[in-house]
Short mmCIF file of C-alpha atoms in Angstrom, two decimals:
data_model
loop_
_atom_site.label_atom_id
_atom_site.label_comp_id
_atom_site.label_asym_id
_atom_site.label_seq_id
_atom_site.Cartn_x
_atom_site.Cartn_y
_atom_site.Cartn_z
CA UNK A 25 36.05 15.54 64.97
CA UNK A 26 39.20 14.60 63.11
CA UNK A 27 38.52 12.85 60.01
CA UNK A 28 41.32 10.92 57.64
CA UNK A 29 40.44 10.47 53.65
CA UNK A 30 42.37 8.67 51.66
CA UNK A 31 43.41 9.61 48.18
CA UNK A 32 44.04 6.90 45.27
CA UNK A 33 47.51 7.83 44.66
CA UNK A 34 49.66 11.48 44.39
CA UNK A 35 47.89 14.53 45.45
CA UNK A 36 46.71 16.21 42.45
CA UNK A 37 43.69 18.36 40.84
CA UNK A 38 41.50 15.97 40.56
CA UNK A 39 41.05 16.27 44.54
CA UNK A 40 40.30 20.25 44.87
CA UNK A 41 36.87 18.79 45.98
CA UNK A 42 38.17 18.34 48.94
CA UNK A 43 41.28 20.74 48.76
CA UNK A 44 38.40 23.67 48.49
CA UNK A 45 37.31 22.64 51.66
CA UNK A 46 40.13 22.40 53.92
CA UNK A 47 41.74 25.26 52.39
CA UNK A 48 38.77 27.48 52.76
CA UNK A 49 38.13 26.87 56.18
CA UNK A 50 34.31 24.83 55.06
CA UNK A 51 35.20 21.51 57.39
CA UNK A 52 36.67 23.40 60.71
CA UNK A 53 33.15 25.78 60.64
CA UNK A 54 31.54 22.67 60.65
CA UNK A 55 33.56 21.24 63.56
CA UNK A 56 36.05 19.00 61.49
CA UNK A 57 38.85 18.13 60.62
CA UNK A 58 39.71 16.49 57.43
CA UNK A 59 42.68 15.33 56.70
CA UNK A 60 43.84 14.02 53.20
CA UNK A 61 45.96 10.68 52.91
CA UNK A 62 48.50 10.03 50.29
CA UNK A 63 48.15 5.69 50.50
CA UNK A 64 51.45 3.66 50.07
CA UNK A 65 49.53 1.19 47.53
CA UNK A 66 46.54 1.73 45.20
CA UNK A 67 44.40 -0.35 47.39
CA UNK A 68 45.21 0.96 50.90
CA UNK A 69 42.99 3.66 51.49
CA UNK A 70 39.88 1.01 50.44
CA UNK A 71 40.97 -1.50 52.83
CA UNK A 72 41.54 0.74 56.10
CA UNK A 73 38.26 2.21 55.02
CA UNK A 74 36.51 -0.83 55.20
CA UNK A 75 38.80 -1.92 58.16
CA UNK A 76 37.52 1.04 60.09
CA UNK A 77 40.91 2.56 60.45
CA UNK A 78 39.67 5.57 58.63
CA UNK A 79 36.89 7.29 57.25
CA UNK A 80 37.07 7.93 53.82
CA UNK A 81 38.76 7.18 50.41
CA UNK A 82 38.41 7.92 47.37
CA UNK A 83 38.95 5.44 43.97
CA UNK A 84 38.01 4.73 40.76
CA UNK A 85 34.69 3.06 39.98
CA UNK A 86 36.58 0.09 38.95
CA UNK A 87 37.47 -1.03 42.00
CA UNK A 88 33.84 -2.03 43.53
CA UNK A 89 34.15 -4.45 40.84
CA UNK A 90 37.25 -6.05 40.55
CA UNK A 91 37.42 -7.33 44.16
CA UNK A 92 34.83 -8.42 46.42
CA UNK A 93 34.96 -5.85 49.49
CA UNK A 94 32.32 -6.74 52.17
CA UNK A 95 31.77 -3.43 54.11
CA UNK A 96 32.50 -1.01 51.68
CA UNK A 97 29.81 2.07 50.80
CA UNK A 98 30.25 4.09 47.92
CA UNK A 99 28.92 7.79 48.17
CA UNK A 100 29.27 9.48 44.99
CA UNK A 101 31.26 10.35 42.18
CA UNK A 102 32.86 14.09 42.39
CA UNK A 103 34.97 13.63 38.83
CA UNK A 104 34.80 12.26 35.99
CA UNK A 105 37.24 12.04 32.57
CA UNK A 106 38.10 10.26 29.77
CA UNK A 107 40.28 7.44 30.39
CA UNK A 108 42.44 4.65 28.88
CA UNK A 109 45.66 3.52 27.39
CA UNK A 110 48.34 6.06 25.94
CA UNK A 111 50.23 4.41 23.42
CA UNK A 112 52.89 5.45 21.60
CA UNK A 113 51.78 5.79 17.79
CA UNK A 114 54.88 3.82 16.29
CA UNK A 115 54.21 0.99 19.22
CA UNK A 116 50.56 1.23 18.10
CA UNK A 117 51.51 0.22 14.34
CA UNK A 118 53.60 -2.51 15.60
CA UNK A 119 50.83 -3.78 17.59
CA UNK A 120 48.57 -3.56 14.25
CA UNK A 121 51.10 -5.30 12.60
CA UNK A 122 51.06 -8.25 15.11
CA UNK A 123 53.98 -6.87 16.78
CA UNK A 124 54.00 -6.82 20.79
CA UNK A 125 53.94 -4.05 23.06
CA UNK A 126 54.93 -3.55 26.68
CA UNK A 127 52.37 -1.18 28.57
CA UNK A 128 53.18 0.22 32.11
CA UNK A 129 50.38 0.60 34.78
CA UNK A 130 50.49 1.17 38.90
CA UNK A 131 48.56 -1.53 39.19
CA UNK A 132 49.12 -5.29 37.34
CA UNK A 133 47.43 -8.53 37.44
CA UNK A 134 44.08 -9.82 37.40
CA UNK A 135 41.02 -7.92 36.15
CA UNK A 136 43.07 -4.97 35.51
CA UNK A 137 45.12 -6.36 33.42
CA UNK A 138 42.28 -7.95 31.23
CA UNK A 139 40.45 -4.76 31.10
CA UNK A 140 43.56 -3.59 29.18
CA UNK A 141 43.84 -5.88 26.62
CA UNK A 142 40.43 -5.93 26.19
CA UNK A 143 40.40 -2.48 25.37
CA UNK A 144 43.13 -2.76 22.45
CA UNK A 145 41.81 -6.03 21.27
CA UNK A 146 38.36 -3.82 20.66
CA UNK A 147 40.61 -1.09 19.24
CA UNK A 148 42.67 -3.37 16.53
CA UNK A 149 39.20 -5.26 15.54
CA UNK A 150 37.86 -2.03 15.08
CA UNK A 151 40.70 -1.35 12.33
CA UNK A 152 40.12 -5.01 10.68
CA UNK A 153 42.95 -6.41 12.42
CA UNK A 154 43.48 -9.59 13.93
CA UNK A 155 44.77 -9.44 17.91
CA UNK A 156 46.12 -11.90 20.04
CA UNK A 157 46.29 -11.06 24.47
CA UNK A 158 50.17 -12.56 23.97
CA UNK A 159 50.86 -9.40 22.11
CA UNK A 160 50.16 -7.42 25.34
CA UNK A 161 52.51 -6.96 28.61
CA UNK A 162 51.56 -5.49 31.39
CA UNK A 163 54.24 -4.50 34.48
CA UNK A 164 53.26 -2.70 37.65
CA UNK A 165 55.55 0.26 37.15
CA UNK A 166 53.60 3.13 39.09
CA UNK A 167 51.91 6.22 38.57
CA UNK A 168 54.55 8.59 36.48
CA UNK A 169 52.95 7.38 33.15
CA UNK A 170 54.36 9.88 30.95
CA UNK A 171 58.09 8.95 32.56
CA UNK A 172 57.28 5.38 32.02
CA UNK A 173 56.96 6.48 28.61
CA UNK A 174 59.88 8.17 28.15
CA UNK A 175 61.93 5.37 29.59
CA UNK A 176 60.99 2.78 27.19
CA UNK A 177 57.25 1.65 27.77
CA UNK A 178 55.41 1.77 24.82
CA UNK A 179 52.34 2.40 26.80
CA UNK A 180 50.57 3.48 29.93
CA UNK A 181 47.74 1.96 30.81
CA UNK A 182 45.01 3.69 33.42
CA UNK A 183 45.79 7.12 31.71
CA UNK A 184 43.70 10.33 32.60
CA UNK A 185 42.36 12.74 29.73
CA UNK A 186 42.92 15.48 32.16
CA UNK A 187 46.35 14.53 33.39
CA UNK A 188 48.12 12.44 31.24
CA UNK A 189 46.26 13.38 28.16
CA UNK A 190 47.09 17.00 28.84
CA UNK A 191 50.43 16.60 29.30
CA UNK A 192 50.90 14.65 26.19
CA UNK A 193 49.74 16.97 23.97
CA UNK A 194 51.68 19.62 25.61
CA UNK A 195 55.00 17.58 25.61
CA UNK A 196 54.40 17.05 21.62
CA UNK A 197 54.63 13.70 22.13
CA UNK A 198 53.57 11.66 18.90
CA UNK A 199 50.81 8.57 20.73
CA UNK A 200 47.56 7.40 20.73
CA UNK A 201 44.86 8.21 23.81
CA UNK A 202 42.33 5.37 23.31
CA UNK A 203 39.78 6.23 25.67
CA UNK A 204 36.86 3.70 26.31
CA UNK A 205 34.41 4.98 24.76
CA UNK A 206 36.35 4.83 21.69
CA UNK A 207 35.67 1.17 21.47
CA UNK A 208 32.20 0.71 23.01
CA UNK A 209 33.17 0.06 26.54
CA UNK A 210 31.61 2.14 29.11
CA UNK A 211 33.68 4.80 31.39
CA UNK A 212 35.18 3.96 34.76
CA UNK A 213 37.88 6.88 34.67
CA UNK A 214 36.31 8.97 37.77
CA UNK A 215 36.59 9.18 41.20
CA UNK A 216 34.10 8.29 43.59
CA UNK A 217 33.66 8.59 47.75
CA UNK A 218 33.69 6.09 49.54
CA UNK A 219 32.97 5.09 53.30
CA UNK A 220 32.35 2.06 55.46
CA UNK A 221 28.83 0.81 56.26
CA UNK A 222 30.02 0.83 59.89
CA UNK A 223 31.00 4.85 59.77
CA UNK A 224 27.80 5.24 57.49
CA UNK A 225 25.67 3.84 60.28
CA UNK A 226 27.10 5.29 63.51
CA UNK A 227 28.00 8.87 61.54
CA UNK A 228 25.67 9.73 59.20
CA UNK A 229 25.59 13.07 59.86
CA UNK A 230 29.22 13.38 59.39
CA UNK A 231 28.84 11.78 55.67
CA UNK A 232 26.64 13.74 54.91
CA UNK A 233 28.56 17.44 55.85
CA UNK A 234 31.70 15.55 54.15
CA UNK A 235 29.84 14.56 50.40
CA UNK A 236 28.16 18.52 50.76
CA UNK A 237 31.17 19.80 51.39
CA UNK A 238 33.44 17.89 49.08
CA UNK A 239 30.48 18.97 46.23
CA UNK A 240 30.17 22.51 46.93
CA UNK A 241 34.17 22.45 46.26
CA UNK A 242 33.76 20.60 43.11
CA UNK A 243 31.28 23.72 42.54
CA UNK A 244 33.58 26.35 43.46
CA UNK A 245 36.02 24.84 41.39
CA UNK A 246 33.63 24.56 38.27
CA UNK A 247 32.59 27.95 38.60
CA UNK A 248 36.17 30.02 39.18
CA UNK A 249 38.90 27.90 37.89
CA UNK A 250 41.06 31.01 38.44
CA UNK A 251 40.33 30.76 41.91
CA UNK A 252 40.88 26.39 42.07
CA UNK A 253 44.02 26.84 40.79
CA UNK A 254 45.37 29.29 43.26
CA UNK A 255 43.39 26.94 45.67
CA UNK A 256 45.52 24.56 44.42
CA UNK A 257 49.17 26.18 44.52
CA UNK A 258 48.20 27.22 48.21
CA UNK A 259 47.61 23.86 49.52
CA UNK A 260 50.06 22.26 47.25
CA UNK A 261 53.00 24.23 48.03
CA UNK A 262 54.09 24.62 44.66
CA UNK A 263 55.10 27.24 41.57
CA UNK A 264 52.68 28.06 39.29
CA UNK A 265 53.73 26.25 36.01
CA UNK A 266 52.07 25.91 32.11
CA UNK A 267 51.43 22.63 32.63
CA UNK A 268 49.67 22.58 36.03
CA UNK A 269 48.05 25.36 35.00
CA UNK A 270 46.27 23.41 31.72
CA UNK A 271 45.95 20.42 33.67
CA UNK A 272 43.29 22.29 36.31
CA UNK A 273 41.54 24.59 33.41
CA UNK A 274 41.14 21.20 31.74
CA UNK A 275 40.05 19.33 35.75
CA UNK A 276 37.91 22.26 36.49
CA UNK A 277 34.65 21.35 34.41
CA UNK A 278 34.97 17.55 34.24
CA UNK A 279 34.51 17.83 38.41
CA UNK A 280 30.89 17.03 39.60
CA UNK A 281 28.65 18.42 41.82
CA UNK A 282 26.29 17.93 44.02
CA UNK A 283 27.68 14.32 44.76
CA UNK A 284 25.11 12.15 44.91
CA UNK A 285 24.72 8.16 45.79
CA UNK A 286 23.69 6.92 42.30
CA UNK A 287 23.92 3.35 41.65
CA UNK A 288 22.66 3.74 37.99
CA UNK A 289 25.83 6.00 37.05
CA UNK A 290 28.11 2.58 36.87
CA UNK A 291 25.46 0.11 36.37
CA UNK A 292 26.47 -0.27 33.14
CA UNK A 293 29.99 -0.58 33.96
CA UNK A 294 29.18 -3.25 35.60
CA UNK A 295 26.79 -5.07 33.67
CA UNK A 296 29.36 -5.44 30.72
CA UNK A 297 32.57 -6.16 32.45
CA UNK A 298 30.00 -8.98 34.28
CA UNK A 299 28.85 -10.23 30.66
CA UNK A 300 32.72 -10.34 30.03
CA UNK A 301 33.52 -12.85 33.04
CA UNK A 302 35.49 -10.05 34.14
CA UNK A 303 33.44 -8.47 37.34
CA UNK A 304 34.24 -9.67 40.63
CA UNK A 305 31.13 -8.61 41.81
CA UNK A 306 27.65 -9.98 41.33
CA UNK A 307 24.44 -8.25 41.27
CA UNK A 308 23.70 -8.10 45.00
CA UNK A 309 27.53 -7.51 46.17
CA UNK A 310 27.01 -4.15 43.28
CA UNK A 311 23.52 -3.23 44.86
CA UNK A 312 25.08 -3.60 48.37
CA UNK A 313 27.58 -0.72 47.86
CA UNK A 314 24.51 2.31 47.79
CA UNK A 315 22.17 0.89 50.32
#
């Protein structure tokens, strides 16, 4: 059976999960064939999924809350990291100082957006300072945060501890990570599986081989990072580097395994962005994604 998942954005480490698999021959001995997408838009891979047009994608948390999507059936999360804005520490002053600053993101506009400057309103209040959400813009300038960076922006927002973080501190460059749980707001920087309840219903037992599988990776992974990361420059196609090499010692142990359907691990996530007016999603549209 030939199966299509589709990623969030770029192939990269956080998906040896599933990389594990298809490299290691785990899907065709169990009579599949899966078959990773790289989506045009953020978005994409959650609207064929629920359309039917494919199987599987994979997303952050986030988005089961920040859009309404009838259909949709979350499986599990198989990574989690710290996650946030990286700012750059002289735009960061300015910013204290009631200055503005100009964050990039892939994705602008609505709830996103808020979640942003909610999370450095929290962060200047925490530092006795007043804030104002006019001191914040937000363009849709895609996924190359650290580029963004170095072209002008004097901040990425939807940053990854393990990618973006990582490659920071190994560029020296002189900025801020401000993760959210540095000011009291629960984490949403993970990737979780998702499915349609249509699929679910006529192919269970294909869900279920595909969240095993895509968990014993994340094991594999966990357990021989030496072995992930020539996983990884297999599949990828690509030269061994220092970078991509800290970036999957750094992926390795935040991947997680078995996955599991667990509505309690973003309850909270959305419980406060609901008492925030900021959830698209009420209580019964959130329950409906793990029954």
């Amino acid at each position: 059976m030939k199966l299509q998942l589709s990623l969030e954005w770029f192939l990269n480490p956080d998906h040896l999960p599933m990389i594990a698999g298809i490299d290691l021959g785990w899907y065709r001995d169990a009579g599949l064939e899966l078959e990773l997408l790289v989506p045009d838009d953020h978005y994409d891979g959650l609207a064929a999924t629920v359309s039917g047009d494919i199987a599987f994608a994979c997303n952050e948390p986030l988005h089961m809350i920040d859009a309404h999507r009838p259909g949709l059936k979350a499986l599990g999360c198989f990574f989690e990291t710290d996650g946030g804005i990286l700012l750059q520490r002289s735009a960061g002053q300015r910013l204290l100082e009631g200055g503005t600053v100009r964050l990039a993101s892939p994705v602008a506009g609505g709830v996103t957006d808020a979640i942003a400057v909610e999370i450095l309103s929290r962060w200047c209040q925490r530092q006795g300072v007043a804030f104002d959400a006019d001191q914040v813009h937000i363009e849709e300038a895609g996924f190359a945060h650290l580029d963004n960076l170095r072209a002008g922006y004097d901040g990425a927002w939807l940053c990854f501890a393990n990618f973006e973080g990582v490659e920071a501190r190994l560029a020296g460059m002189d900025a801020h990570f401000i993760a959210t749980h540095d000011v009291g707001m629960p984490n949403f920087s993970a990737l979780e599986l998702f499915t349609s309840e249509r699929f679910l219903a006529e192919h269970g037992d294909v869900v279920a081989t595909v969240t095993r599988l895509i968990g014993q990776g994340a094991q594999l992974c966990r357990d021989d990072p030496a072995q992930a990361a020539a996983i990884w420059y297999r599949y990828s196609g690509t030269q061994a580097t220092a970078l991509m090499d800290a970036i999957i010692a750094d992926t390795c142990p935040r991947l997680v395994a078995p996955v599991q359907r667990d509505a309690a691990r973003w309850h909270g996530m959305w419980e406060q962005f609901d008492r925030l007016g900021l959830s698209q999603v009420d209580r019964a549209g959130y329950d409906a994604l793990y029954r």
